[in-house]
Short mmCIF file of C-alpha atoms and ligand atoms in Angstrom, two decimals:
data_model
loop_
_atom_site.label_atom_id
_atom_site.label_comp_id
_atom_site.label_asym_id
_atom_site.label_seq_id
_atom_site.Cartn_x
_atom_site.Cartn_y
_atom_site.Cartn_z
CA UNK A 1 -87.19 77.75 64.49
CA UNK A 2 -89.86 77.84 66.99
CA UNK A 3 -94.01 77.49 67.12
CA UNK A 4 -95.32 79.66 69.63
CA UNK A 5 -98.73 79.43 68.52
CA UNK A 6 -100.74 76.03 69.58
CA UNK A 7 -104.02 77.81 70.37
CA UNK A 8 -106.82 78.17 67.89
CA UNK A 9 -108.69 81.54 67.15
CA UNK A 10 -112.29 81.50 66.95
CA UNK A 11 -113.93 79.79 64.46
CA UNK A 12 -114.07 82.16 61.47
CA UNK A 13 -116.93 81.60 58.68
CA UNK A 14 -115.56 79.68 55.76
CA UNK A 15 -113.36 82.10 53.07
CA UNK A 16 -114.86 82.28 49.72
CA UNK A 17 -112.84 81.53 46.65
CA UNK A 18 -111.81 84.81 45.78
CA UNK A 19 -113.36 86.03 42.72
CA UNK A 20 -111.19 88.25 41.30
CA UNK A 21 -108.43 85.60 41.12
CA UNK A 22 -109.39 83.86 37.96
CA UNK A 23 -109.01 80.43 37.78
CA UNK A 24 -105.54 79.97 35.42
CA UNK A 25 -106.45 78.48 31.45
CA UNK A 26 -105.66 74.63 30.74
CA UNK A 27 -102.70 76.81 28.46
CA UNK A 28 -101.36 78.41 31.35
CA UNK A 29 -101.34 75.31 33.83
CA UNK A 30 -99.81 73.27 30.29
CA UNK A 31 -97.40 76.31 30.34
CA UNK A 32 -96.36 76.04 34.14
CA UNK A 33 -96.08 72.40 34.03
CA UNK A 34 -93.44 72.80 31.31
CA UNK A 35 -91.43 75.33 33.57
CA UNK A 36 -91.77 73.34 36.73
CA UNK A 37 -90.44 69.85 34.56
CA UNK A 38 -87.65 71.45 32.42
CA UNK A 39 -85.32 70.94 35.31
CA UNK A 40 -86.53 67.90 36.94
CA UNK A 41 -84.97 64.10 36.15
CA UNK A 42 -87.15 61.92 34.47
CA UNK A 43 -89.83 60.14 36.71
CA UNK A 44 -88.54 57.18 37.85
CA UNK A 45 -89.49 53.60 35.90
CA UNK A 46 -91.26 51.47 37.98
CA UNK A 47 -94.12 53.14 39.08
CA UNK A 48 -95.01 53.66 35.22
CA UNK A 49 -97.31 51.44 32.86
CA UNK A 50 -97.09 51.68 29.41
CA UNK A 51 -99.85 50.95 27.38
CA UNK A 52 -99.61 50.45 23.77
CA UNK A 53 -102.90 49.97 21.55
CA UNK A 54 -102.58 49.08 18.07
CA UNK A 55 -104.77 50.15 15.75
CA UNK A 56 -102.82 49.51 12.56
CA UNK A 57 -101.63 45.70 13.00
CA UNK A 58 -98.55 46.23 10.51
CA UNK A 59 -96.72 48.44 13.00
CA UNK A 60 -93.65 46.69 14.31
CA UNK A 61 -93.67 46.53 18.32
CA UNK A 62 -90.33 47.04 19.61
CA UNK A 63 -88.69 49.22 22.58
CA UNK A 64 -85.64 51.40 22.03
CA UNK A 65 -83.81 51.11 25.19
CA UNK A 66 -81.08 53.19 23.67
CA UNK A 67 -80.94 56.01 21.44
CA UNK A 68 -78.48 54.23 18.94
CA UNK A 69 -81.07 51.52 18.26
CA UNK A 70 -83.19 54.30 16.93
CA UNK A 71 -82.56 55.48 13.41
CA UNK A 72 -81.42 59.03 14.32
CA UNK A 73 -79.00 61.49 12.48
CA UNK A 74 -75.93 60.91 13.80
CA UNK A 75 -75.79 64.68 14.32
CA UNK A 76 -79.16 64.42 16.72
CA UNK A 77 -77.39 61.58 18.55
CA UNK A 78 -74.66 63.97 19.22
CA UNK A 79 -76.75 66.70 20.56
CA UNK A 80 -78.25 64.00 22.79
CA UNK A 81 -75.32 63.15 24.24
CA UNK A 82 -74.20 66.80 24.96
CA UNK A 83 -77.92 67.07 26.24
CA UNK A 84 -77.13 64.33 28.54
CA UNK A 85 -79.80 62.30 27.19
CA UNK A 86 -78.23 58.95 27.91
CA UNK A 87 -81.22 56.67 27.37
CA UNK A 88 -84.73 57.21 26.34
CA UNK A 89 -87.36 57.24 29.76
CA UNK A 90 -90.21 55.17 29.20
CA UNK A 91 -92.34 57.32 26.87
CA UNK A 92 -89.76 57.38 24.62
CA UNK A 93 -88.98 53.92 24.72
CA UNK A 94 -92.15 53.01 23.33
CA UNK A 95 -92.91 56.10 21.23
CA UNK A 96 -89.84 56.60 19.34
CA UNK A 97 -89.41 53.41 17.34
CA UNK A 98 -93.29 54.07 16.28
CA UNK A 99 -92.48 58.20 15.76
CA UNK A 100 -89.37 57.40 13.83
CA UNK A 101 -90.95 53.86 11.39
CA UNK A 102 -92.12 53.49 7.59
CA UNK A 103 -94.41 54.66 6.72
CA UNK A 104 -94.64 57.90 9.14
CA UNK A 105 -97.47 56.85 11.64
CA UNK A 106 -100.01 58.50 13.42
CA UNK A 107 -99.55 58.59 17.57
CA UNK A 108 -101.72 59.95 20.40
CA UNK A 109 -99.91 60.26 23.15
CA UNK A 110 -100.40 60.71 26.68
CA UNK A 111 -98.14 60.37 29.95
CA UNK A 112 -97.64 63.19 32.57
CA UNK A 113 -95.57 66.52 32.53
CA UNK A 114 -91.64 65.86 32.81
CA UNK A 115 -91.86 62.50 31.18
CA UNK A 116 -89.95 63.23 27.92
CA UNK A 117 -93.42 63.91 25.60
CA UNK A 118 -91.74 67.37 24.32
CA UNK A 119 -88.24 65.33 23.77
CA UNK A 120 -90.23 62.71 21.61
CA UNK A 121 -92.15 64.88 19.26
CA UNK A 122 -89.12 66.97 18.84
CA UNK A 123 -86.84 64.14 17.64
CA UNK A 124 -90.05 63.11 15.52
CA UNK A 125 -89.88 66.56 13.60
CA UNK A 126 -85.84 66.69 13.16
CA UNK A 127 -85.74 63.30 11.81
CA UNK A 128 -88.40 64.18 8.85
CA UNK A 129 -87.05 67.43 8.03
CA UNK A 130 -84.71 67.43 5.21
CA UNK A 131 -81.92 69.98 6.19
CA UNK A 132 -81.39 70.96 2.74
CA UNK A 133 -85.10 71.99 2.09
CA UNK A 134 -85.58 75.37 3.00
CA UNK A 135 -89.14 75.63 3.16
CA UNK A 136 -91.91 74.62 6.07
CA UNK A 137 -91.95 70.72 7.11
CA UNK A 138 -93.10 70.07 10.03
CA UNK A 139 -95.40 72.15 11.86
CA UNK A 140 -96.13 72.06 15.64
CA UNK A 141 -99.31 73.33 17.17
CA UNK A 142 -99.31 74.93 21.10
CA UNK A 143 -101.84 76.48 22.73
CA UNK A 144 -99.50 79.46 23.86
CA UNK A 145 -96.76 81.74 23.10
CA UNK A 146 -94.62 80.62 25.76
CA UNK A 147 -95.33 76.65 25.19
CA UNK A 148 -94.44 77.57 21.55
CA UNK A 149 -91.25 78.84 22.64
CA UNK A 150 -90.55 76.08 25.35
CA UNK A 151 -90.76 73.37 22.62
CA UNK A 152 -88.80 75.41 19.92
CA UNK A 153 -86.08 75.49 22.65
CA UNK A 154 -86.28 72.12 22.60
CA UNK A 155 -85.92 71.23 19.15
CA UNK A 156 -83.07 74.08 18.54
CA UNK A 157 -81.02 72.28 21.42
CA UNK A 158 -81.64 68.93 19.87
CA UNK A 159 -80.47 70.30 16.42
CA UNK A 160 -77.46 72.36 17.31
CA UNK A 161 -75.14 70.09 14.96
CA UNK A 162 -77.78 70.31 12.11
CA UNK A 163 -76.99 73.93 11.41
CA UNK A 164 -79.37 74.18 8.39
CA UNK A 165 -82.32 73.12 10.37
CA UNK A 166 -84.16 76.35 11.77
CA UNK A 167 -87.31 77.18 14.13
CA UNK A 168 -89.64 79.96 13.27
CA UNK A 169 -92.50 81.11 15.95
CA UNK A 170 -95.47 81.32 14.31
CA UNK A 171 -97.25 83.45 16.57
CA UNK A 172 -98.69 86.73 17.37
CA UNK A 173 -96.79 89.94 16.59
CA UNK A 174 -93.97 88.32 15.02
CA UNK A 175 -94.28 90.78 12.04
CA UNK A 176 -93.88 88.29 9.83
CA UNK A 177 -96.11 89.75 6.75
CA UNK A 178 -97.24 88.16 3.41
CA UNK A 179 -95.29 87.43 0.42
CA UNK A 180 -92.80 86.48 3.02
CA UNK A 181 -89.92 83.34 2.08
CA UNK A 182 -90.24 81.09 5.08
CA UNK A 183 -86.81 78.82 5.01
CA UNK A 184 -87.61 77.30 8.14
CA UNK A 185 -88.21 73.61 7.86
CA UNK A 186 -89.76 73.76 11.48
CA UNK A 187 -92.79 76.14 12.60
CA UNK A 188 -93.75 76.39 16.06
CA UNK A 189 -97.25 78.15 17.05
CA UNK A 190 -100.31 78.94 17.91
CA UNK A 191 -103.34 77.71 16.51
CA UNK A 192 -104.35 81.55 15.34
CA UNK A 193 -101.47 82.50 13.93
CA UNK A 194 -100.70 79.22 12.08
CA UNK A 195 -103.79 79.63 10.65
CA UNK A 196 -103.19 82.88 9.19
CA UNK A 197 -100.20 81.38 7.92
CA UNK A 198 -101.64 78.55 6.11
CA UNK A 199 -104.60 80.91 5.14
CA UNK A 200 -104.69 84.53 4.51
CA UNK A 201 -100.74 84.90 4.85
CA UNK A 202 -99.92 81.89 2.44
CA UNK A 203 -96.89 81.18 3.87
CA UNK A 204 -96.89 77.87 4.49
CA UNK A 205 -97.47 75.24 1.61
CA UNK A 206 -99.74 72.87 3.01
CA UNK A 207 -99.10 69.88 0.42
CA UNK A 208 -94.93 70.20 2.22
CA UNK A 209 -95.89 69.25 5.33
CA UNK A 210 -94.77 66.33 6.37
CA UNK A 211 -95.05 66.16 10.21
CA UNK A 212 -97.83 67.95 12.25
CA UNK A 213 -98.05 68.09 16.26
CA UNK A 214 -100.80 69.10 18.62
CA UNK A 215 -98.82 69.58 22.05
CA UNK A 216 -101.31 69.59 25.00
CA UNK A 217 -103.70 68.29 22.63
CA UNK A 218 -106.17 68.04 25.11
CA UNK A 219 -106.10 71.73 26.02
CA UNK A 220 -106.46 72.14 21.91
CA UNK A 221 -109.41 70.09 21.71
CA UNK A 222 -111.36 71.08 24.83
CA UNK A 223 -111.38 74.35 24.31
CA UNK A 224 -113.98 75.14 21.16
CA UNK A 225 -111.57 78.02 19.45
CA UNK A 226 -108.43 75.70 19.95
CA UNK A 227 -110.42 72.92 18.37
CA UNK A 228 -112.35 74.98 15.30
CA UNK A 229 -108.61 76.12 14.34
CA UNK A 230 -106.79 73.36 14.98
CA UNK A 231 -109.57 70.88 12.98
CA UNK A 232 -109.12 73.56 10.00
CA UNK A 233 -105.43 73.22 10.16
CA UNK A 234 -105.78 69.58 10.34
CA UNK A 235 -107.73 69.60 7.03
CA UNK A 236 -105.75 71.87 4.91
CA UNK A 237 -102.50 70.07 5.50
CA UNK A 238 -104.43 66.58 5.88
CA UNK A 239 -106.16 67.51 2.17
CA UNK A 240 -103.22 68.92 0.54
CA UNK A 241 -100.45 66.18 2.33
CA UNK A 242 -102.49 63.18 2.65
CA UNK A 243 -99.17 61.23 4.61
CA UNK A 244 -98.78 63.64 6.91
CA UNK A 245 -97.73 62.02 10.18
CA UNK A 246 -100.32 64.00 13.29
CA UNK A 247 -98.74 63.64 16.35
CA UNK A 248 -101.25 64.41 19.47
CA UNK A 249 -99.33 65.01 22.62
CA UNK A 250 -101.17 65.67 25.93
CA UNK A 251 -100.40 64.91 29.67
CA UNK A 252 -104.14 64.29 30.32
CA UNK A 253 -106.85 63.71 28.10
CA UNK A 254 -110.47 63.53 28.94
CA UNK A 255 -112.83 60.49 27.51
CA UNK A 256 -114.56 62.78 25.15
CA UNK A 257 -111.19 64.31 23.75
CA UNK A 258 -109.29 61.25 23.14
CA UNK A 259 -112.90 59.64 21.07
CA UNK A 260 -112.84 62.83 18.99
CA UNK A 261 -109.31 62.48 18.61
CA UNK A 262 -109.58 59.15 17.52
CA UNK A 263 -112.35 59.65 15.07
CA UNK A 264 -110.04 62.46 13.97
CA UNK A 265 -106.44 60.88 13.20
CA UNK A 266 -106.84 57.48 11.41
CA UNK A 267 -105.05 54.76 11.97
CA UNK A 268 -103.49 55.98 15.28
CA UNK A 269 -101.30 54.20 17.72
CA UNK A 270 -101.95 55.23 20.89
CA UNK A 271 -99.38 54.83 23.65
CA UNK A 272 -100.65 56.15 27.20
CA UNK A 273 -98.44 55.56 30.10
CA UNK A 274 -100.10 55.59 33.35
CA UNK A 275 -98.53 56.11 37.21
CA UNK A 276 -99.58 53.39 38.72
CA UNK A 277 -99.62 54.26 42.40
CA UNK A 278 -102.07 56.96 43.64
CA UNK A 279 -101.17 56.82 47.07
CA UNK A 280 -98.77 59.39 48.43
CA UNK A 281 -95.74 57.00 48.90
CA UNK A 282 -92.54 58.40 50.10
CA UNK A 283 -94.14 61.66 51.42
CA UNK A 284 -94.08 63.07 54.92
CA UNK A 285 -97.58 65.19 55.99
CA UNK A 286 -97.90 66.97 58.53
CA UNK A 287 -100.28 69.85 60.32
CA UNK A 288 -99.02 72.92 62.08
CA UNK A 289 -101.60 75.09 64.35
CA UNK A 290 -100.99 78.76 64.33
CA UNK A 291 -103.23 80.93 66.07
CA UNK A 292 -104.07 83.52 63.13
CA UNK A 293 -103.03 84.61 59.77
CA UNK A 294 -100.44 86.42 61.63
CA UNK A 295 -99.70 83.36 63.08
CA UNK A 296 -99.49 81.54 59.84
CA UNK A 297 -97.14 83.85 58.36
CA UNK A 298 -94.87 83.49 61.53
CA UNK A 299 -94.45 80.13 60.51
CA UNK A 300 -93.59 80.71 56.91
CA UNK A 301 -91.02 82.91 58.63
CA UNK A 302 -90.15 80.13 61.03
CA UNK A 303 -89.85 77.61 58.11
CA UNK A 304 -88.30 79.97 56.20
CA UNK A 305 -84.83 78.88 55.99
CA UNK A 306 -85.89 75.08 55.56
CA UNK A 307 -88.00 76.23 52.54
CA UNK A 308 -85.46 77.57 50.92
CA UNK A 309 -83.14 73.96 50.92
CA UNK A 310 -85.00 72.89 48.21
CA UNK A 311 -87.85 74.23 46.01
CA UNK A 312 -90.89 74.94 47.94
CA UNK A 313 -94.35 75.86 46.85
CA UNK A 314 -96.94 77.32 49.31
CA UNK A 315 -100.61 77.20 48.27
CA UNK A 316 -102.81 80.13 49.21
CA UNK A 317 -106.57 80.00 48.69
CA UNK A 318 -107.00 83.63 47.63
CA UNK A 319 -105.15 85.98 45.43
CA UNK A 320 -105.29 88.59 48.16
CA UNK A 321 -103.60 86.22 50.59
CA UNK A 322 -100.54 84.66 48.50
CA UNK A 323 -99.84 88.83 47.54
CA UNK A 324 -100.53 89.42 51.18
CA UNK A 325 -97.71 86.98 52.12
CA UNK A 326 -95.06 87.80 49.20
CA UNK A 327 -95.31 91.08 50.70
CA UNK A 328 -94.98 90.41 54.07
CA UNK A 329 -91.90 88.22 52.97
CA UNK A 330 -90.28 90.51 51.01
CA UNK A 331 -90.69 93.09 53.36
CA UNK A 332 -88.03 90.94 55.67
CA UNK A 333 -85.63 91.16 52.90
CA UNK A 334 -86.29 87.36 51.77
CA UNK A 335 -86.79 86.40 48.27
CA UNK A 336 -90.06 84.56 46.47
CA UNK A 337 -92.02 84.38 43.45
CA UNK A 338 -95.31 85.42 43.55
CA UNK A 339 -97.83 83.86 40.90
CA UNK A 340 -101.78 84.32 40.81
CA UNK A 341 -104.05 84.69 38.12
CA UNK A 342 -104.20 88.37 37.34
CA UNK A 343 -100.65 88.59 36.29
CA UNK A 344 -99.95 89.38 33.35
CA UNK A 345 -98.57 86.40 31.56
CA UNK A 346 -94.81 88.04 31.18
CA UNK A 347 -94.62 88.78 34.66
CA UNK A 348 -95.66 84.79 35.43
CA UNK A 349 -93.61 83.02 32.94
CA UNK A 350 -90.95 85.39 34.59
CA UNK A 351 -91.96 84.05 37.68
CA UNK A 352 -92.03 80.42 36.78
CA UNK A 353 -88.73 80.65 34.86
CA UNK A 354 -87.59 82.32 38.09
CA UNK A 355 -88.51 79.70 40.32
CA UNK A 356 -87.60 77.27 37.81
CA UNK A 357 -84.10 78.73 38.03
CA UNK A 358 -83.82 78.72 41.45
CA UNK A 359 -83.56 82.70 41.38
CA UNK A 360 -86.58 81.73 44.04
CA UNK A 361 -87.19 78.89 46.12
CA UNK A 362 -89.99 79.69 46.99
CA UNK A 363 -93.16 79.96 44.82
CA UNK A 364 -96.41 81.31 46.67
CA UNK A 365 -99.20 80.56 44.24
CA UNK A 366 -102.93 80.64 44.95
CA UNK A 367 -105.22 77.36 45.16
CA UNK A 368 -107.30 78.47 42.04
CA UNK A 369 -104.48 79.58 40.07
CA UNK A 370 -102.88 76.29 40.75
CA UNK A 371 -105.03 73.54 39.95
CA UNK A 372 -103.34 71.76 38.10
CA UNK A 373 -100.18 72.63 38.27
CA UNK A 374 -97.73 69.43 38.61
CA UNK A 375 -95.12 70.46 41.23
CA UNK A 376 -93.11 67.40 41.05
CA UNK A 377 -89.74 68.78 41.87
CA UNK A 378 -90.71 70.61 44.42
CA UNK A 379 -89.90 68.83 48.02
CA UNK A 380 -91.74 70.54 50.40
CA UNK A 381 -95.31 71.60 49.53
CA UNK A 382 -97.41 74.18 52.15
CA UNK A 383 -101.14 73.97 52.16
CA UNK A 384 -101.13 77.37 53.87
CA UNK A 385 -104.80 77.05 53.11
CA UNK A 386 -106.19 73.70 52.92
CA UNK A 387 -107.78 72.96 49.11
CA UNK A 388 -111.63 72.74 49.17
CA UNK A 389 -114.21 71.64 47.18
CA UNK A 390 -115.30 75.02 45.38
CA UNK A 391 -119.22 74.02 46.08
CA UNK A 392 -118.61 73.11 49.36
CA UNK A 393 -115.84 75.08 51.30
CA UNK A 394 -116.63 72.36 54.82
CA UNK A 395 -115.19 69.87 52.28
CA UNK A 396 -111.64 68.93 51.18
CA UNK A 397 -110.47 68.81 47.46
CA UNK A 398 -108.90 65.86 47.98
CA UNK A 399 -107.80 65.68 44.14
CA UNK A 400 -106.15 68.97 44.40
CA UNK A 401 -104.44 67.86 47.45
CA UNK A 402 -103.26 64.70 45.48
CA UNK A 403 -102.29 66.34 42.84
CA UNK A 404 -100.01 69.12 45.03
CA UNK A 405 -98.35 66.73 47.22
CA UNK A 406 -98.54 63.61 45.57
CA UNK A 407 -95.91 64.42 43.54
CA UNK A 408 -93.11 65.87 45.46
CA UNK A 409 -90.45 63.82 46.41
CA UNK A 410 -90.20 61.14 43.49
CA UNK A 411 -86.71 61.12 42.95
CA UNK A 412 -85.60 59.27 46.49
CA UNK A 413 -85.74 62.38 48.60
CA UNK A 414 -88.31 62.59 50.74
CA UNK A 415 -91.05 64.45 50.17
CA UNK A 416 -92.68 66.81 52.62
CA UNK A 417 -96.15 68.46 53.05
CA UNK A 418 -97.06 70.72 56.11
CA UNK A 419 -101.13 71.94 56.09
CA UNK A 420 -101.43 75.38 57.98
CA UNK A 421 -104.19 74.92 60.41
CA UNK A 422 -105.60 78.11 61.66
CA UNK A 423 -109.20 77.31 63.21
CA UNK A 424 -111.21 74.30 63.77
CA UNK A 425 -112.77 74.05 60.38
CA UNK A 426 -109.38 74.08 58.94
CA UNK A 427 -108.56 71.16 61.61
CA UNK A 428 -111.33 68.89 60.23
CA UNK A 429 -110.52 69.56 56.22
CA UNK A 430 -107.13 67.85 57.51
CA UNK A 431 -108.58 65.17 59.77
CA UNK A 432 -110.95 64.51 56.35
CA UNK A 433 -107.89 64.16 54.44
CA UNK A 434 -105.75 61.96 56.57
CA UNK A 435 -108.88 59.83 56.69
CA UNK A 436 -109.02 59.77 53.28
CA UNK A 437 -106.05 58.44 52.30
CA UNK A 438 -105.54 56.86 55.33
CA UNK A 439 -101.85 58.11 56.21
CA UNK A 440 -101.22 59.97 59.49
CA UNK A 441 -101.26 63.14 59.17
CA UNK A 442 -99.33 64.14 62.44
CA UNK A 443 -98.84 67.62 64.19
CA UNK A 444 -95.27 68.98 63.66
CA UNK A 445 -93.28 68.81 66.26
CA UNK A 446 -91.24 72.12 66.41
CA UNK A 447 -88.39 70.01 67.46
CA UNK A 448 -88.99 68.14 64.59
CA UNK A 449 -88.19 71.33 62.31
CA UNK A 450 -84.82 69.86 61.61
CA UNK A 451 -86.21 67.53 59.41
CA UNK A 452 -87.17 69.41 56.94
CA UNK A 453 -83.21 71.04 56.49
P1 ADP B 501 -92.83 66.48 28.84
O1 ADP B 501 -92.97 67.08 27.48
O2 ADP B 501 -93.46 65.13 28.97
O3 ADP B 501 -93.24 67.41 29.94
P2 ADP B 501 -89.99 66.84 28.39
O4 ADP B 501 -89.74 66.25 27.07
O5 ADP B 501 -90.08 68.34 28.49
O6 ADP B 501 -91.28 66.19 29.08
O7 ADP B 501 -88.87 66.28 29.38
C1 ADP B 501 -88.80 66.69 30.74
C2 ADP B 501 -87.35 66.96 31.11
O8 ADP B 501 -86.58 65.77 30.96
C3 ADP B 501 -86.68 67.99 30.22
O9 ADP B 501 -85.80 68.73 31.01
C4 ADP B 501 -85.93 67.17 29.19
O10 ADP B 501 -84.80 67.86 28.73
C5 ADP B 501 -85.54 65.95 30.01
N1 ADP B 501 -85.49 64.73 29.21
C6 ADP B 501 -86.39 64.29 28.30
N2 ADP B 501 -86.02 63.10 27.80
C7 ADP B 501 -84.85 62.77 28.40
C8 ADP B 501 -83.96 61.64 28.31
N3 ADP B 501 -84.19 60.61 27.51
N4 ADP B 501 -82.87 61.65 29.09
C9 ADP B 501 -82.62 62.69 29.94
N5 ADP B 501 -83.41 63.77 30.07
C10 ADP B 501 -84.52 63.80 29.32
#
């Protein structure tokens, strides 16, 4: 593949953020983070810090650096093993022994997307649940549909030699009516619908419930509807099952959501584990100059074939653009997943499972809808517009552009970012950014190209 284009067009005035491509929820940036990491290895070891704080100085302090040293059902062991789960990552090291102890104890957790968080609360709930009991045990709180289904996938996997343990989805539309016999021991939902259930539906007795979870707890407590339900939820079971073990899961949480959370759940351990580097180790950036947004598309073309070697991601700033380019791309018979924020949220969690899949290798997403969005199996990122601060379009996002790149290539491979540069302004945001994190950021060479397959 060839470059033709090294000349710049004239400078155009800055693009706006487009305004009919609304920004994507927390719950849908929770939701894609679970697609992008349900195929990914764990992250790797080193780079991670756990930190354990200890509210409740009885807990025992120990690390599980196997699954056998836990107290599992030999049945979940098995399903581990046929899982290929061969030892717990670092989250779970440190999380399980406390999930799993006498008395049940309270956890908020934190530690990025992919790092095992759904795996520990899962194991949590199937190791409380009494098989034999055919009622509601354990209930787990999402913020959407699809995360309710991801982690119910989870925990059916994990208990496919426990054949009386069953999921139920308590969420919207399910037609599950009053008066009806839950025999689930595990409910999976939204914070609506497992209202209802607790309230006006009265299918789920409160004073049974042994285990409760808040996945992306953050998300649940940030947002004020999340957080009125979720805090009434809390309180029934908390008033009617005054040992139930609340679980708060979130990849992120911000100062204000992890006091409330404390002040919330008594007695909590909290175990946070933190990457340690912020740099972009291990990850090759580079600019390309094309002469146009023809000329930027030409090189998607160009790149093409090296995109599709591995999973790629290419980062529009506007809706119309990233549709622009799908279409262009499709139109040459190639295949890639489109995802912005005015899809409807089938036709993205198609998308994502899609890409996920490696039906598509190639995910064009825009910079709003993406913020956020941890694309840590993905090798080679494209900034085919450069991420800018939304009050000031002269100046980088360099957070966003941390956040894109800096986690490709974890896993040994090398990581690759290429920034489309299509008029001087464009040229500075990346001069701004290699500045500020002080790694080259050097013009590809076309003869370079083969790197990248
Ligand atoms: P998180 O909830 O933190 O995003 P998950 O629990 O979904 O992370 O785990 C991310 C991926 O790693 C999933 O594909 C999961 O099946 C896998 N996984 C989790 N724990 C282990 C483990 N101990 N060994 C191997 N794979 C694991």
């Amino acid at each position: 593949p060839q470059f033709s284009q090294t000349h710049f067009s004239a400078p155009k005035p800055p693009k706006k953020i487009d305004e009919n491509d609304l920004p994507m929820s927390p719950e849908e940036i929770a939701l894609l983070n679970k697609f992008l990491h349900n195929t990914v290895n764990l992250m790797k070891d080193e780079q991670i810090d756990v930190r354990l704080r200890q509210n409740d100085p009885q807990s025992p302090l120990h690390s599980a650096t196997s699954f056998r040293d836990l107290r599992l059902k030999s049945e979940i062991l098995h399903a581990l093993d046929v899982m290929g789960f061969v030892r717990p990552s670092k989250i779970q090291e440190f999380a399980l022994p406390i999930l799993l102890m006498e008395p049940p104890t309270n956890m908020i957790a934190q530690s990025q997307s992919g790092t095992g968080k759904t795996a520990s609360f899962a194991l949590a709930m199937l190791s409380r649940a009494v098989p034999s009991s055919h009622f509601p045990q354990c209930i787990c709180l999402a913020p959407t549909y699809e995360l309710a289904v991801q982690i119910g996938e989870v925990v059916r996997k994990m208990a496919q030699f426990l054949p009386e343990v069953k999921v139920h989805y308590a969420v919207k539309n399910n037609g599950v009516r009053a008066g009806t016999k839950l025999e689930e021991q595990i409910i999976i939902g939204t914070p609506g619908r497992m209202n209802d259930y607790l309230g006006k539906l009265q299918l789920i007795d409160p004073s049974k419930i042994t285990v409760l979870v808040l996945d992306e707890a953050d998300v649940m407590i940030r947002q004020q509807g999340h957080q009125d339900l979720s805090m009434r939820i809390y309180n029934a079971i908390e008033t009617a099952s005054p040992g139930v073990q609340t679980l708060l899961f979130s990849a992120t949480y911000d100062q204000p959501v992890i006091e409330f959370a404390e002040k919330l759940i008594k007695n909590a351990v909290s175990v946070t584990l933190k990457r340690e580097d912020q740099a972009l180790p291990n990850i090759k950036q580079y600019f390309v100059e094309c002469i146009s947004r023809d000329g930027k598309y030409q090189a998607v073309v160009n790149l093409y074939s090296g995109l599709t070697m591995t999973s790629s991601v290419i980062f529009t700033h506007t809706k119309h653009s990233a549709m622009w380019l799908a279409d262009q791309i499709k139109m040459r018979g190639y295949k890639v997943a489109l995802l912005h924020g005015e899809m409807p949220i089938p036709e993205r969690a198609q998308a994502i499972q899609d890409f996920k899949n490696g039906v598509y290798k190639v995910l064009i997403t825009t910079n709003v809808c993406s913020r956020g969005i941890d694309v840590s199996q993905v090798t080679i990122v494209i900034n085919y517009d450069p991420p800018v601060n939304e009050s000031n379009s002269d100046e980088p996002d360099y957070d966003t552009y941390l956040h894109r790149i800096g986690r490709t290539g974890r896993f040994g491979k090398a990581g690759i970012a290429i920034n489309f540069v299509d008029d001087e302004r464009s040229l500075q945001l990346i001069k701004k950014i290699e500045a500020h994190f002080g790694k080259p950021i050097p013009k590809l060479d076309p003869d370079d190209m083969n790197a990248l397959e």
